[in-house]
Structures are given as C-alpha cells and as structure tokens.
Amino acid sequence: MAGIGLSLPTNTLVTPSSVTHTSSSRSSSSSRCNCVKMMTVSVDEKKKTFTLKKSEEAFNAAKGLMPGGVNSPVRAFKSVGGQPIVIDSVKGSRMWDIDGNEYIDYVGSWGPAIIGHADDEVLAALAETMKKGTSFGAPCLLENVLAEMVISAVPSIEMVRFVNSGTEACMGVLRLARAFTGKTKLIKFEGCYHGHADAYLVKAGSGVATLGLPDSPGVPAAATSNTLTAPYNDIAAVEELFKTHKGEIAAVILEPVVGNSGFITPTPEFLNFIRKVTKENDTLLIFDEVMTGFRLAYGGAQEYYGITPDLTTLGKIIGGGLPVGAYGGRREIMEMVAPAGPMYQAGTLSGNPLAMTAGIHTLKRLQEPGSYEYLDKITSQLINGILDAGKKAGHAICGGYISGMFGFFFTDGPVYNFEDAKKSDTAKFAKFYRGMLEEGVYLAPSQFEAGFTGLKHTPEDIQRTIDAAERVFKQL
Ligand SMILES: Cc1ncc(COP(=O)(O)O)c(C=O)c1O
C-alpha cells in the first residue's frame, strides 16, 4: 500500500538466488553539498548529534491539525514506533529532515522518484511549463506526448486515460471491466492493494477464499459483496472461485509483483494460470502496475514476465513526482470510456500539464540505455548485502528484488503469501528500522512495504547502507 498502511500485510519472499542478475555500469551522484559533509562525519559523531527535536515538535503540532498528523496513514510510523521525521527537502538519492539530518532514501516518495528526487531536467521542464500556466482544464499537447510514450512502452495499452492517482485509476478500471463484460464480480488477492476505493477495501479471510467483508468502517457491505479474495500464488483457490461463480466474474486484478505487503513475486505458473483462466471465462485480467509500471522494466511487469493483461493501471513514475494515475488497455475496451462510450469517468485536473511534463521527462530519462541494468545491479548488491549481513549476525531473514524494487523479512522464508509473511518478526523489524534511521538510512516505515532504488543511488550509497545494516543487525 505504498504509504497507505491498511491492516496487516502479505508478503512473499523470493530467495535472492531465484532472481536474475545482470550488471552494467553507470554512475550518478547526489548533487547537494550536504552529501559531502555527511561523507566526512564519522558514524559515532553523527549519532551523537542525531536529534529529531524539530520533527517531534512539528509532528505534535500536526496531530492537532490533521488526523494522526499525516495525510496518508503509514507515514505516521505506527508500525515501527517513535515519531516520523518531517522532511525539508530531497535531491538525488537523499532526503533532509527539518533537524538537518541527511538520509539515503529507499522510499522514493513511494515509488515515483526512480530517476532520483528533484531531477534538474524535470525541474527545468516544469519551470518552462509553469510559465504557460498550471492547469488548463482543456486538452493540451503534453497529454498526447505522454499518452504516446505510455502506449508505446506498455504492451497491453492501446489507449489510455489519465487520472490523478492510483486509487482513481483502479476505481475507473473496475467500472470499465464491469461495463465491458456486463458482469459484476471481482477477484483480488490477499495483500494486494489497489487504492482505497470501497470495492477494494476487503480484508482477506484465512479460508481458501471468502466473500469480502469491508476492511474499514464506512464501507457498506454492499460495496464489497462482489469482491472475492484468494491468497496470492494460490491457483487452486482461484480455480474454486471461477467454479463457484461461473459466468459472474468481470475481472481479476492483481499486483503482478506485490509491493504492498512487502516484496512478493508471483510464481510463473501462477501468472500463466491467471492469464489462461481469465481468457477461458471471458473475464478481464487487470495488472495493477501503479507500483511496478516503468519500475521492473520500461514496459513494467508485463514486459518483464511476457504476459499481457487486458487492462493496466499506472501511477507513481508516470507522474514523475506529481499527482497522476492512468488506466489503459485494448482499444475495443477503452472505447467504452466516456465520451467515446457510455462508461462515465471524469476529472477536473486530469491530464494536468505539470504532471504530464514531469512524467514525460522522467520516462525520457528512463529510456536512456543502461537504466534498468543499473537498477538491477545496485539493487542486487543492496539486497544481497543486507541479507548476508543479517544472516552473519544470526538473524532469520529472507528477501529478494527485481530491478529497482526489493524487500526482506525477518523470517527464514520463503514467503509466498500472507500467511508466510505473518511469520516475520515485526518487533525486530521495528528495532532495525529505528537503528537504520539513526544511521542515516530511510527505509519504508513498515515491514510490509517494498523498498525502491533509483538511478541516483550510487555504489557508495549502497555500501554505506550495507555497512549501516551490519552495525544495526549486531545490536538487535
Ligand atoms: C499497486 C498500487 N495500486 C494502487 C495504489 C494507489 O495509488 P495512490 O496512492 O496514488 O492512490 C497504490 C499505492 O501505493 C499501489 O501501490
């Protein structure tokens, strides 16, 4: 849930050896003078001066102003304890809090910052666009440019509709799937997050498959009564649902690699099966690539795995750090969307010129040769370094990565689903988290969120992170 922090997570772990590794070369560096300063300060000195006094004051004030002091739940650090750090600025692979502490950032604004924070070219392009205004509420050329880029990159997308968030994209795509198929039921998987629209807020039960009950007060039972759930990677459970609800299932939606309950990969058989069973039942297959789109590969998980869904949702990276979402798919399906067709969906700020600009320049940067090889190389070093350090210190730990996405759990694993993930020692993760924060490493503040690397993480960043992890593991 990338920053959402619903209930407990689901995760699956893949052992690192099961992931393909490639290498390449490309170096980049964080371009802010503070980084230099940080490099020269010893770990002990840094720890002595580490204080979160201003963050604490600001957060205490925020709690009286906004629910829980935040505008998205997981930011409140509830699952790792302590108070969140309040951010002042970001650049490249780094973040600075309002107390002046510097962090190597592996959250990347929950995914969008794949080319590094506040990229100079993106900022310059935004400044140019801004001279013409911030919102037109009418067609603009930039929409065509980003639409063409998305269509040519993502195998399943022949037409696209831009919206303002991943939640909105997933909400729209479900309506579209129902409109196109004339059916109402939806299958989603435990531990997959598809935004906070009512129909998706279903807590997966512990049975093989359950009819959804709302996960949050305020969601009427009727809103989730057509949401069926199954454990991730569980072919038999999905077969059973198709048998029980023959002819009723409009769509199957999944995160093709789960990031919202930690990092969980699909087995190849699972993805192949889902593609096959949806085709056989005239059910639409939706890949929610809000997180994986342009991250696992330029064409997303569908390019990485060579499996083409009928519909895809996107967000995060395609907005380059500005609010955006999108859904797209086969032309015949997309032509159902208003005003081409009867399925209504609209948005005041959709296709906003600033979001389009940031997206275009972010994708351009990703197109440069070697981008994904570089992500693969540094992420492999990072996760293998962390796992080795954890094991050497005697901890049960497992983890994996694909391209610029990674995760690890405090359990021997492997983790294939929610039940496996729950075996993770979350108390130990919380201690590890606080230790890493003091070391100047910012990880996602939950055991059940994936981590992200970007093109501005340098090999030195990675080594510093592994060194920090070694020290912290020893203290757990
Ligand atoms: C896979 C997935 N889908 C949908 C969403 C919702 O996106 P947003 O937070 O932009 O509404 C998220 C958010 O993290 C996500 O990870």
Tab-separated table of C-alpha atoms and ligand atoms in Angstrom:
chain	number	residue	atom	x	y	z
A	1	MET	CA	0.000	0.000	0.000
A	2	ALA	CA	2.846	2.161	-0.538
A	3	GLY	CA	2.237	4.518	2.137
A	4	ILE	CA	-1.250	3.551	2.921
A	5	GLY	CA	-0.875	1.309	5.926
A	6	LEU	CA	-4.063	-0.658	5.943
A	7	SER	CA	-4.154	-3.673	8.190
A	8	LEU	CA	-1.540	-6.341	8.095
A	9	PRO	CA	0.362	-7.243	5.074
A	10	THR	CA	1.063	-10.084	2.971
A	11	ASN	CA	4.379	-10.858	1.558
A	12	THR	CA	6.236	-13.296	-0.235
A	13	LEU	CA	9.763	-13.714	-0.394
A	14	VAL	CA	11.814	-14.973	-3.052
A	15	THR	CA	15.274	-16.123	-2.269
A	16	PRO	CA	17.831	-13.884	-3.937
A	17	SER	CA	19.239	-16.731	-5.919
A	18	SER	CA	15.929	-17.109	-7.715
A	19	VAL	CA	16.208	-13.706	-9.312
A	20	THR	CA	18.061	-12.905	-12.472
A	21	HIS	CA	21.053	-10.684	-12.030
A	22	THR	CA	22.637	-8.591	-14.680
A	23	SER	CA	25.203	-5.913	-14.447
A	24	SER	CA	26.058	-2.686	-16.110
A	25	SER	CA	27.796	0.492	-15.403
A	26	ARG	CA	26.505	3.950	-14.850
A	27	SER	CA	27.381	6.226	-12.122
A	28	SER	CA	25.495	9.095	-10.736
A	29	SER	CA	25.731	11.102	-7.625
A	30	SER	CA	23.624	13.090	-5.338
A	31	SER	CA	24.229	16.701	-6.164
A	32	ARG	CA	23.992	18.530	-2.897
A	33	CYS	CA	26.779	19.846	-0.818
A	34	ASN	CA	25.403	18.292	2.374
A	35	CYS	CA	26.303	14.886	0.965
A	36	VAL	CA	29.932	15.798	1.031
A	37	LYS	CA	29.593	16.905	4.589
A	38	MET	CA	27.964	13.640	5.516
A	39	MET	CA	30.763	11.617	3.987
A	40	THR	CA	33.296	13.281	6.244
A	41	VAL	CA	31.439	12.887	9.534
A	42	SER	CA	32.171	9.682	11.419
A	43	VAL	CA	29.346	7.365	12.343
A	44	ASP	CA	29.888	7.953	16.057
A	45	GLU	CA	29.954	11.717	15.665
A	46	LYS	CA	26.826	11.597	13.563
A	47	LYS	CA	24.967	9.503	16.104
A	48	LYS	CA	25.922	11.897	18.876
A	49	THR	CA	24.375	14.791	17.000
A	50	PHE	CA	21.322	12.893	15.790
A	51	THR	CA	18.228	14.592	17.088
A	52	LEU	CA	14.656	14.717	15.883
A	53	LYS	CA	13.619	17.578	18.133
A	54	LYS	CA	12.179	19.799	15.402
A	55	SER	CA	10.463	16.852	13.705
A	56	GLU	CA	8.875	15.916	17.008
A	57	GLU	CA	7.602	19.445	17.584
A	58	ALA	CA	6.241	19.724	14.064
A	59	PHE	CA	4.563	16.330	14.239
A	60	ASN	CA	2.986	17.097	17.597
A	61	ALA	CA	1.524	20.250	16.082
A	62	ALA	CA	0.384	18.313	13.008
A	63	LYS	CA	-1.548	15.863	15.167
A	64	GLY	CA	-3.903	18.651	16.188
A	65	LEU	CA	-4.388	19.716	12.586
A	66	MET	CA	-4.669	16.531	10.546
A	67	PRO	CA	-5.919	13.055	11.535
A	68	GLY	CA	-2.937	11.269	13.061
A	69	GLY	CA	-0.771	14.196	11.979
A	70	VAL	CA	-0.474	12.917	8.409
A	71	ASN	CA	-2.241	12.793	5.091
A	72	SER	CA	-1.582	9.099	4.445
A	73	PRO	CA	-1.517	6.570	7.319
A	74	VAL	CA	1.784	4.706	7.017
A	75	ARG	CA	3.691	7.988	7.212
A	76	ALA	CA	2.824	8.127	10.908
A	77	PHE	CA	5.396	5.376	11.729
A	78	LYS	CA	2.787	3.433	13.729
A	79	SER	CA	4.271	0.064	12.885
A	80	VAL	CA	7.869	0.985	13.719
A	81	GLY	CA	7.230	3.181	16.746
A	82	GLY	CA	8.537	6.613	17.514
A	83	GLN	CA	7.589	9.683	15.579
A	84	PRO	CA	8.027	10.279	11.877
A	85	ILE	CA	10.723	12.507	10.517
A	86	VAL	CA	9.433	15.690	8.923
A	87	ILE	CA	11.088	16.341	5.593
A	88	ASP	CA	12.535	19.633	4.483
A	89	SER	CA	13.961	18.763	1.066
A	90	VAL	CA	15.027	15.992	-1.295
A	91	LYS	CA	17.620	15.671	-4.036
A	92	GLY	CA	19.001	12.683	-5.927
A	93	SER	CA	19.160	9.700	-3.562
A	94	ARG	CA	18.959	11.882	-0.442
A	95	MET	CA	16.438	13.474	1.883
A	96	TRP	CA	16.962	16.058	4.628
A	97	ASP	CA	14.681	16.439	7.611
A	98	ILE	CA	13.921	19.719	9.365
A	99	ASP	CA	16.526	18.936	12.048
A	100	GLY	CA	19.160	18.868	9.308
A	101	ASN	CA	19.685	15.080	9.317
A	102	GLU	CA	20.539	13.562	5.966
A	103	TYR	CA	19.243	10.176	4.803
A	104	ILE	CA	19.858	7.819	1.923
A	105	ASP	CA	16.292	7.327	0.791
A	106	TYR	CA	14.871	3.948	-0.272
A	107	VAL	CA	11.239	5.056	-0.320
A	108	GLY	CA	11.498	7.469	-3.235
A	109	SER	CA	8.166	9.101	-2.413
A	110	TRP	CA	6.734	5.545	-2.505
A	111	GLY	CA	7.987	4.875	-5.994
A	112	PRO	CA	7.870	7.904	-8.268
A	113	ALA	CA	11.475	9.029	-7.657
A	114	ILE	CA	13.062	6.368	-9.862
A	115	ILE	CA	15.396	8.833	-11.602
A	116	GLY	CA	16.243	10.478	-8.296
A	117	HIS	CA	14.498	13.228	-6.409
A	118	ALA	CA	14.171	16.725	-7.863
A	119	ASP	CA	15.962	15.849	-11.083
A	120	ASP	CA	17.409	19.010	-12.659
A	121	GLU	CA	15.912	18.333	-16.095
A	122	VAL	CA	12.483	17.603	-14.685
A	123	LEU	CA	12.618	20.782	-12.593
A	124	ALA	CA	13.710	22.861	-15.589
A	125	ALA	CA	10.943	21.416	-17.767
A	126	LEU	CA	8.391	22.086	-15.041
A	127	ALA	CA	9.559	25.688	-14.758
A	128	GLU	CA	9.050	26.116	-18.525
A	129	THR	CA	5.589	24.553	-18.454
A	130	MET	CA	4.618	26.640	-15.454
A	131	LYS	CA	5.256	29.816	-17.402
A	132	LYS	CA	2.260	28.822	-19.517
A	133	GLY	CA	0.053	28.086	-16.518
A	134	THR	CA	-0.591	25.287	-14.066
A	135	SER	CA	-3.898	23.866	-15.246
A	136	PHE	CA	-5.935	24.256	-18.415
A	137	GLY	CA	-8.981	22.046	-17.871
A	138	ALA	CA	-8.852	21.572	-21.622
A	139	PRO	CA	-6.813	19.405	-23.993
A	140	CYS	CA	-3.083	20.106	-24.241
A	141	LEU	CA	-0.295	18.731	-26.432
A	142	LEU	CA	1.573	17.305	-23.446
A	143	GLU	CA	-1.212	14.766	-22.925
A	144	ASN	CA	-0.627	13.424	-26.441
A	145	VAL	CA	3.099	13.153	-25.813
A	146	LEU	CA	2.792	11.202	-22.566
A	147	ALA	CA	-0.046	9.055	-23.951
A	148	GLU	CA	2.132	8.072	-26.931
A	149	MET	CA	5.021	7.247	-24.621
A	150	VAL	CA	2.847	5.077	-22.385
A	151	ILE	CA	1.180	3.317	-25.313
A	152	SER	CA	4.466	2.514	-26.993
A	153	ALA	CA	6.005	1.274	-23.737
A	154	VAL	CA	3.318	-0.880	-22.124
A	155	PRO	CA	2.397	-3.970	-24.170
A	156	SER	CA	-1.287	-4.122	-23.159
A	157	ILE	CA	-2.075	-0.438	-23.664
A	158	GLU	CA	-3.529	0.717	-26.975
A	159	MET	CA	-5.421	3.653	-25.455
A	160	VAL	CA	-5.004	5.390	-22.141
A	161	ARG	CA	-6.993	7.657	-19.799
A	162	PHE	CA	-5.042	9.861	-17.381
A	163	VAL	CA	-6.397	10.476	-13.897
A	164	ASN	CA	-4.893	11.924	-10.711
A	165	SER	CA	-3.929	8.953	-8.534
A	166	GLY	CA	-3.520	5.215	-8.497
A	167	THR	CA	-6.709	4.933	-6.478
A	168	GLU	CA	-8.640	6.750	-9.156
A	169	ALA	CA	-7.108	4.569	-11.870
A	170	CYS	CA	-8.108	1.355	-10.075
A	171	MET	CA	-11.584	2.719	-9.384
A	172	GLY	CA	-12.087	3.606	-13.052
A	173	VAL	CA	-10.712	0.364	-14.395
A	174	LEU	CA	-13.102	-1.705	-12.282
A	175	ARG	CA	-16.094	0.227	-13.557
A	176	LEU	CA	-14.781	-0.254	-17.073
A	177	ALA	CA	-14.299	-4.002	-16.648
A	178	ARG	CA	-17.843	-4.321	-15.357
A	179	ALA	CA	-19.220	-2.156	-18.141
A	180	PHE	CA	-17.402	-4.115	-20.842
A	181	THR	CA	-18.193	-7.620	-19.587
A	182	GLY	CA	-21.638	-6.944	-18.181
A	183	LYS	CA	-20.588	-8.940	-15.098
A	184	THR	CA	-20.121	-7.677	-11.553
A	185	LYS	CA	-17.775	-9.844	-9.522
A	186	LEU	CA	-14.108	-9.112	-8.995
A	187	ILE	CA	-11.282	-11.313	-7.764
A	188	LYS	CA	-8.480	-9.656	-5.840
A	189	PHE	CA	-5.676	-11.196	-3.827
A	190	GLU	CA	-4.780	-11.025	-0.173
A	191	GLY	CA	-2.078	-8.495	0.386
A	192	CYS	CA	-2.586	-6.673	-2.895
A	193	TYR	CA	-3.549	-3.022	-2.530
A	194	HIS	CA	-5.421	-1.241	-5.296
A	195	GLY	CA	-6.144	2.112	-3.706
A	196	HIS	CA	-8.812	2.987	-1.192
A	197	ALA	CA	-11.983	2.760	-3.277
A	198	ASP	CA	-14.714	0.867	-1.411
A	199	ALA	CA	-14.757	-2.235	-3.595
A	200	TYR	CA	-11.083	-2.942	-2.917
A	201	LEU	CA	-11.160	-2.455	0.844
A	202	VAL	CA	-11.641	-6.062	1.670
A	203	LYS	CA	-9.719	-7.900	4.301
A	204	ALA	CA	-8.807	-11.297	3.005
A	205	GLY	CA	-10.024	-14.063	5.235
A	206	SER	CA	-7.978	-17.014	6.342
A	207	GLY	CA	-10.076	-19.531	4.438
A	208	VAL	CA	-9.278	-20.668	0.929
A	209	ALA	CA	-11.393	-17.888	-0.453
A	210	THR	CA	-14.006	-15.729	1.144
A	211	LEU	CA	-16.646	-13.306	0.131
A	212	GLY	CA	-15.361	-9.906	1.019
A	213	LEU	CA	-16.246	-8.127	4.194
A	214	PRO	CA	-15.344	-4.435	4.416
A	215	ASP	CA	-11.941	-3.659	5.820
A	216	SER	CA	-12.857	-0.217	7.083
A	217	PRO	CA	-15.851	1.291	8.839
A	218	GLY	CA	-17.753	3.409	6.378
A	219	VAL	CA	-17.561	0.862	3.592
A	220	PRO	CA	-21.026	-0.650	3.238
A	221	ALA	CA	-21.130	-4.432	2.970
A	222	ALA	CA	-22.900	-3.984	-0.341
A	223	ALA	CA	-19.858	-2.208	-1.758
A	224	THR	CA	-17.634	-5.223	-1.213
A	225	SER	CA	-20.141	-8.016	-1.650
A	226	ASN	CA	-18.933	-8.573	-5.194
A	227	THR	CA	-15.276	-8.666	-4.222
A	228	LEU	CA	-13.905	-12.189	-3.966
A	229	THR	CA	-10.498	-12.813	-2.475
A	230	ALA	CA	-7.901	-15.530	-2.757
A	231	PRO	CA	-4.390	-15.977	-1.398
A	232	TYR	CA	-1.654	-14.773	-3.734
A	233	ASN	CA	0.049	-17.516	-5.734
A	234	ASP	CA	-2.814	-19.928	-4.977
A	235	ILE	CA	-4.034	-21.491	-8.214
A	236	ALA	CA	-6.478	-23.888	-6.546
A	237	ALA	CA	-8.249	-21.055	-4.715
A	238	VAL	CA	-8.756	-19.140	-7.945
A	239	GLU	CA	-9.988	-22.254	-9.757
A	240	GLU	CA	-12.532	-22.738	-6.992
A	241	LEU	CA	-13.771	-19.151	-7.289
A	242	PHE	CA	-14.252	-19.496	-11.031
A	243	LYS	CA	-16.152	-22.745	-10.467
A	244	THR	CA	-18.398	-21.313	-7.741
A	245	HIS	CA	-19.095	-18.046	-9.568
A	246	LYS	CA	-19.221	-19.306	-13.134
A	247	GLY	CA	-20.162	-16.589	-15.605
A	248	GLU	CA	-20.170	-13.843	-12.951
A	249	ILE	CA	-16.572	-12.675	-12.775
A	250	ALA	CA	-15.863	-9.419	-14.598
A	251	ALA	CA	-12.200	-9.118	-13.716
A	252	VAL	CA	-9.223	-10.447	-11.863
A	253	ILE	CA	-6.945	-7.697	-10.585
A	254	LEU	CA	-3.509	-8.217	-9.104
A	255	GLU	CA	-0.206	-6.604	-8.419
A	256	PRO	CA	1.939	-8.643	-10.814
A	257	VAL	CA	4.701	-8.341	-8.246
A	258	VAL	CA	3.347	-7.483	-4.819
A	259	GLY	CA	4.841	-4.451	-3.166
A	260	ASN	CA	2.131	-3.591	-0.725
A	261	SER	CA	2.785	-6.348	1.720
A	262	GLY	CA	6.499	-6.291	1.373
A	263	PHE	CA	8.059	-7.743	-1.741
A	264	ILE	CA	6.375	-10.862	-3.111
A	265	THR	CA	6.907	-12.333	-6.537
A	266	PRO	CA	4.421	-14.461	-8.435
A	267	THR	CA	5.369	-17.952	-9.418
A	268	PRO	CA	5.485	-18.220	-13.213
A	269	GLU	CA	2.778	-20.913	-13.075
A	270	PHE	CA	0.516	-18.576	-11.137
A	271	LEU	CA	0.696	-15.746	-13.669
A	272	ASN	CA	0.301	-18.140	-16.599
A	273	PHE	CA	-2.685	-19.747	-14.955
A	274	ILE	CA	-4.379	-16.412	-14.240
A	275	ARG	CA	-3.958	-15.362	-17.870
A	276	LYS	CA	-5.372	-18.684	-19.086
A	277	VAL	CA	-8.337	-18.904	-16.727
A	278	THR	CA	-9.427	-15.314	-17.398
A	279	LYS	CA	-9.345	-15.895	-21.165
A	280	GLU	CA	-11.335	-19.102	-20.866
A	281	ASN	CA	-14.016	-17.374	-18.779
A	282	ASP	CA	-14.345	-14.097	-20.719
A	283	THR	CA	-13.031	-12.329	-17.656
A	284	LEU	CA	-10.711	-9.351	-17.993
A	285	LEU	CA	-7.248	-9.574	-16.496
A	286	ILE	CA	-6.080	-6.327	-14.898
A	287	PHE	CA	-2.474	-5.774	-13.918
A	288	ASP	CA	-2.241	-3.062	-11.308
A	289	GLU	CA	1.122	-1.619	-12.292
A	290	VAL	CA	0.817	1.547	-10.254
A	291	MET	CA	3.972	0.421	-8.470
A	292	THR	CA	5.641	-1.924	-10.974
A	293	GLY	CA	4.967	0.128	-14.119
A	294	PHE	CA	8.217	1.537	-15.553
A	295	ARG	CA	9.987	0.100	-12.495
A	296	LEU	CA	10.537	-3.602	-13.138
A	297	ALA	CA	11.228	-2.820	-16.788
A	298	TYR	CA	10.331	0.066	-19.072
A	299	GLY	CA	7.217	-1.881	-20.103
A	300	GLY	CA	6.507	-2.891	-16.488
A	301	ALA	CA	5.862	-6.345	-15.070
A	302	GLN	CA	4.009	-7.355	-18.223
A	303	GLU	CA	7.163	-6.842	-20.244
A	304	TYR	CA	9.300	-8.482	-17.557
A	305	TYR	CA	7.131	-11.620	-17.397
A	306	GLY	CA	5.945	-11.617	-21.017
A	307	ILE	CA	2.285	-11.810	-20.012
A	308	THR	CA	-0.150	-9.297	-21.463
A	309	PRO	CA	-3.221	-8.392	-19.422
A	310	ASP	CA	-6.372	-6.866	-20.912
A	311	LEU	CA	-6.167	-3.715	-18.816
A	312	THR	CA	-3.428	-1.987	-16.830
A	313	THR	CA	-3.363	0.687	-14.177
A	314	LEU	CA	-0.412	3.033	-13.728
A	315	GLY	CA	0.572	5.883	-11.408
A	316	LYS	CA	3.637	6.996	-9.454
A	317	ILE	CA	6.515	7.017	-12.013
A	318	ILE	CA	4.420	8.304	-14.925
A	319	GLY	CA	3.801	11.478	-12.928
A	320	GLY	CA	7.466	11.989	-12.048
A	321	GLY	CA	6.511	13.025	-8.503
A	322	LEU	CA	3.360	14.946	-9.352
A	323	PRO	CA	-0.109	13.517	-8.712
A	324	VAL	CA	-1.112	11.189	-11.539
A	325	GLY	CA	-2.676	7.877	-12.425
A	326	ALA	CA	-3.753	6.170	-15.633
A	327	TYR	CA	-5.604	3.175	-16.920
A	328	GLY	CA	-5.406	1.702	-20.350
A	329	GLY	CA	-5.793	-1.407	-22.412
A	330	ARG	CA	-7.175	-2.824	-25.612
A	331	ARG	CA	-8.795	-0.238	-27.865
A	332	GLU	CA	-12.162	-2.026	-28.019
A	333	ILE	CA	-12.372	-1.937	-24.210
A	334	MET	CA	-11.098	1.630	-23.791
A	335	GLU	CA	-13.614	2.894	-26.331
A	336	MET	CA	-16.288	2.174	-23.723
A	337	VAL	CA	-14.945	5.137	-21.710
A	338	ALA	CA	-16.831	8.466	-21.970
A	339	PRO	CA	-17.056	10.404	-24.176
A	340	ALA	CA	-16.086	7.698	-26.726
A	341	GLY	CA	-18.505	5.346	-24.977
A	342	PRO	CA	-21.052	5.176	-22.172
A	343	MET	CA	-18.872	4.386	-19.137
A	344	TYR	CA	-18.599	7.629	-17.201
A	345	GLN	CA	-15.385	8.823	-15.617
A	346	ALA	CA	-14.001	12.369	-15.452
A	347	GLY	CA	-11.505	14.613	-13.638
A	348	THR	CA	-11.010	18.372	-13.182
A	349	LEU	CA	-7.198	18.151	-13.114
A	350	SER	CA	-6.752	15.006	-15.239
A	351	GLY	CA	-4.020	15.387	-17.847
A	352	ASN	CA	-2.670	18.342	-15.919
A	353	PRO	CA	0.236	19.952	-17.837
A	354	LEU	CA	2.609	19.836	-14.864
A	355	ALA	CA	2.060	16.146	-14.166
A	356	MET	CA	2.357	15.395	-17.887
A	357	THR	CA	5.635	17.322	-18.074
A	358	ALA	CA	7.205	15.585	-15.084
A	359	GLY	CA	6.071	12.223	-16.458
A	360	ILE	CA	7.447	12.847	-19.948
A	361	HIS	CA	10.877	13.873	-18.690
A	362	THR	CA	11.047	11.042	-16.181
A	363	LEU	CA	10.268	8.480	-18.883
A	364	LYS	CA	12.777	10.085	-21.243
A	365	ARG	CA	15.471	9.632	-18.654
A	366	LEU	CA	14.473	6.008	-18.129
A	367	GLN	CA	14.762	5.381	-21.870
A	368	GLU	CA	18.488	6.048	-21.775
A	369	PRO	CA	20.469	2.859	-22.376
A	370	GLY	CA	21.561	1.029	-19.263
A	371	SER	CA	18.946	2.475	-16.888
A	372	TYR	CA	17.369	-0.827	-15.904
A	373	GLU	CA	20.663	-2.704	-15.924
A	374	TYR	CA	21.976	-0.147	-13.466
A	375	LEU	CA	18.926	-0.510	-11.214
A	376	ASP	CA	19.328	-4.254	-11.311
A	377	LYS	CA	22.982	-4.068	-10.408
A	378	ILE	CA	22.714	-1.771	-7.423
A	379	THR	CA	19.557	-3.370	-6.062
A	380	SER	CA	21.132	-6.796	-6.252
A	381	GLN	CA	24.154	-5.501	-4.322
A	382	LEU	CA	21.906	-3.861	-1.774
A	383	ILE	CA	19.636	-6.796	-1.014
A	384	ASN	CA	22.385	-9.376	-1.057
A	385	GLY	CA	24.479	-7.184	1.244
A	386	ILE	CA	21.601	-6.768	3.678
A	387	LEU	CA	20.733	-10.458	3.664
A	388	ASP	CA	24.346	-11.516	4.143
A	389	ALA	CA	24.815	-9.060	6.999
A	390	GLY	CA	21.597	-10.215	8.675
A	391	LYS	CA	22.486	-13.885	8.386
A	392	LYS	CA	26.036	-13.303	9.615
A	393	ALA	CA	24.586	-11.629	12.714
A	394	GLY	CA	22.465	-14.747	13.283
A	395	HIS	CA	19.046	-13.457	12.230
A	396	ALA	CA	16.403	-15.358	10.327
A	397	ILE	CA	15.989	-13.229	7.220
A	398	CYS	CA	14.997	-13.668	3.595
A	399	GLY	CA	14.412	-11.288	0.734
A	400	GLY	CA	14.515	-10.605	-2.954
A	401	TYR	CA	14.431	-7.963	-5.659
A	402	ILE	CA	13.606	-7.279	-9.259
A	403	SER	CA	15.128	-4.260	-10.919
A	404	GLY	CA	14.600	-1.246	-8.640
A	405	MET	CA	12.214	-2.931	-6.200
A	406	PHE	CA	13.224	-5.032	-3.204
A	407	GLY	CA	12.181	-6.343	0.175
A	408	PHE	CA	13.226	-8.520	3.065
A	409	PHE	CA	11.538	-10.204	6.008
A	410	PHE	CA	12.733	-11.313	9.402
A	411	THR	CA	11.849	-14.952	8.811
A	412	ASP	CA	13.657	-17.816	7.111
A	413	GLY	CA	11.028	-17.863	4.387
A	414	PRO	CA	10.358	-18.437	1.646
A	415	VAL	CA	7.310	-16.199	1.696
A	416	TYR	CA	4.680	-16.776	-0.951
A	417	ASN	CA	1.580	-15.340	0.663
A	418	PHE	CA	0.042	-13.538	3.598
A	419	GLU	CA	0.335	-16.443	5.999
A	420	ASP	CA	4.042	-16.799	5.254
A	421	ALA	CA	4.603	-13.074	5.648
A	422	LYS	CA	2.956	-13.007	9.053
A	423	LYS	CA	5.797	-15.162	10.345
A	424	SER	CA	8.096	-12.177	10.026
A	425	ASP	CA	9.390	-10.759	13.321
A	426	THR	CA	7.868	-7.298	13.105
A	427	ALA	CA	9.194	-6.214	16.511
A	428	LYS	CA	12.701	-6.918	15.278
A	429	PHE	CA	11.989	-5.007	12.084
A	430	ALA	CA	10.870	-2.002	14.129
A	431	LYS	CA	14.170	-2.019	16.046
A	432	PHE	CA	16.120	-2.455	12.861
A	433	TYR	CA	14.197	0.413	11.324
A	434	ARG	CA	14.977	2.863	14.126
A	435	GLY	CA	18.616	1.828	14.077
A	436	MET	CA	18.879	2.424	10.343
A	437	LEU	CA	17.207	5.791	10.669
A	438	GLU	CA	19.838	6.868	13.169
A	439	GLU	CA	22.452	5.645	10.723
A	440	GLY	CA	21.028	7.955	8.063
A	441	VAL	CA	19.119	5.360	6.038
A	442	TYR	CA	15.436	5.913	5.335
A	443	LEU	CA	13.522	2.702	4.657
A	444	ALA	CA	9.769	2.325	4.312
A	445	PRO	CA	8.386	2.506	7.862
A	446	SER	CA	6.707	-0.902	7.768
A	447	GLN	CA	7.885	-4.473	7.426
A	448	PHE	CA	5.200	-4.888	4.834
A	449	GLU	CA	6.193	-2.314	2.254
A	450	ALA	CA	8.630	-2.820	-0.609
A	451	GLY	CA	11.734	-0.667	-0.945
A	452	PHE	CA	12.798	1.252	-4.022
A	453	THR	CA	16.118	2.178	-5.536
A	454	GLY	CA	16.682	4.795	-8.202
A	455	LEU	CA	19.222	5.888	-10.776
A	456	LYS	CA	20.791	8.347	-8.330
A	457	HIS	CA	21.717	5.700	-5.771
A	458	THR	CA	25.466	5.302	-6.118
A	459	PRO	CA	27.515	2.206	-5.322
A	460	GLU	CA	28.803	4.259	-2.351
A	461	ASP	CA	25.240	4.771	-1.124
A	462	ILE	CA	24.681	1.040	-1.320
A	463	GLN	CA	27.898	0.228	0.540
A	464	ARG	CA	27.142	2.780	3.251
A	465	THR	CA	23.707	1.206	3.666
A	466	ILE	CA	25.125	-2.309	3.956
A	467	ASP	CA	27.746	-1.120	6.457
A	468	ALA	CA	24.999	0.544	8.491
A	469	ALA	CA	22.872	-2.621	8.347
A	470	GLU	CA	25.831	-4.673	9.605
A	471	ARG	CA	26.158	-2.412	12.636
A	472	VAL	CA	22.432	-2.379	13.356
A	473	PHE	CA	21.973	-6.150	12.936
A	474	LYS	CA	24.614	-6.687	15.599
A	475	GLN	CA	22.616	-4.603	18.077
A	476	LEU	CA	19.292	-6.400	17.602
B	1	LIG	C1	-0.301	-1.242	-6.581
B	1	LIG	C2	-0.979	0.022	-6.146
B	1	LIG	N1	-2.178	0.326	-6.645
B	1	LIG	C3	-2.825	1.451	-6.299
B	1	LIG	C4	-2.265	2.340	-5.421
B	1	LIG	C5	-2.979	3.608	-5.059
B	1	LIG	O1	-2.292	4.682	-5.604
B	1	LIG	P1	-2.438	6.159	-4.963
B	1	LIG	O2	-1.774	6.109	-3.636
B	1	LIG	O3	-1.749	7.036	-5.959
B	1	LIG	O4	-3.895	6.434	-4.877
B	1	LIG	C6	-1.029	2.060	-4.876
B	1	LIG	C7	-0.421	2.976	-3.903
B	1	LIG	O5	0.616	2.773	-3.383
B	1	LIG	C8	-0.354	0.878	-5.250
B	1	LIG	O6	0.836	0.563	-4.763
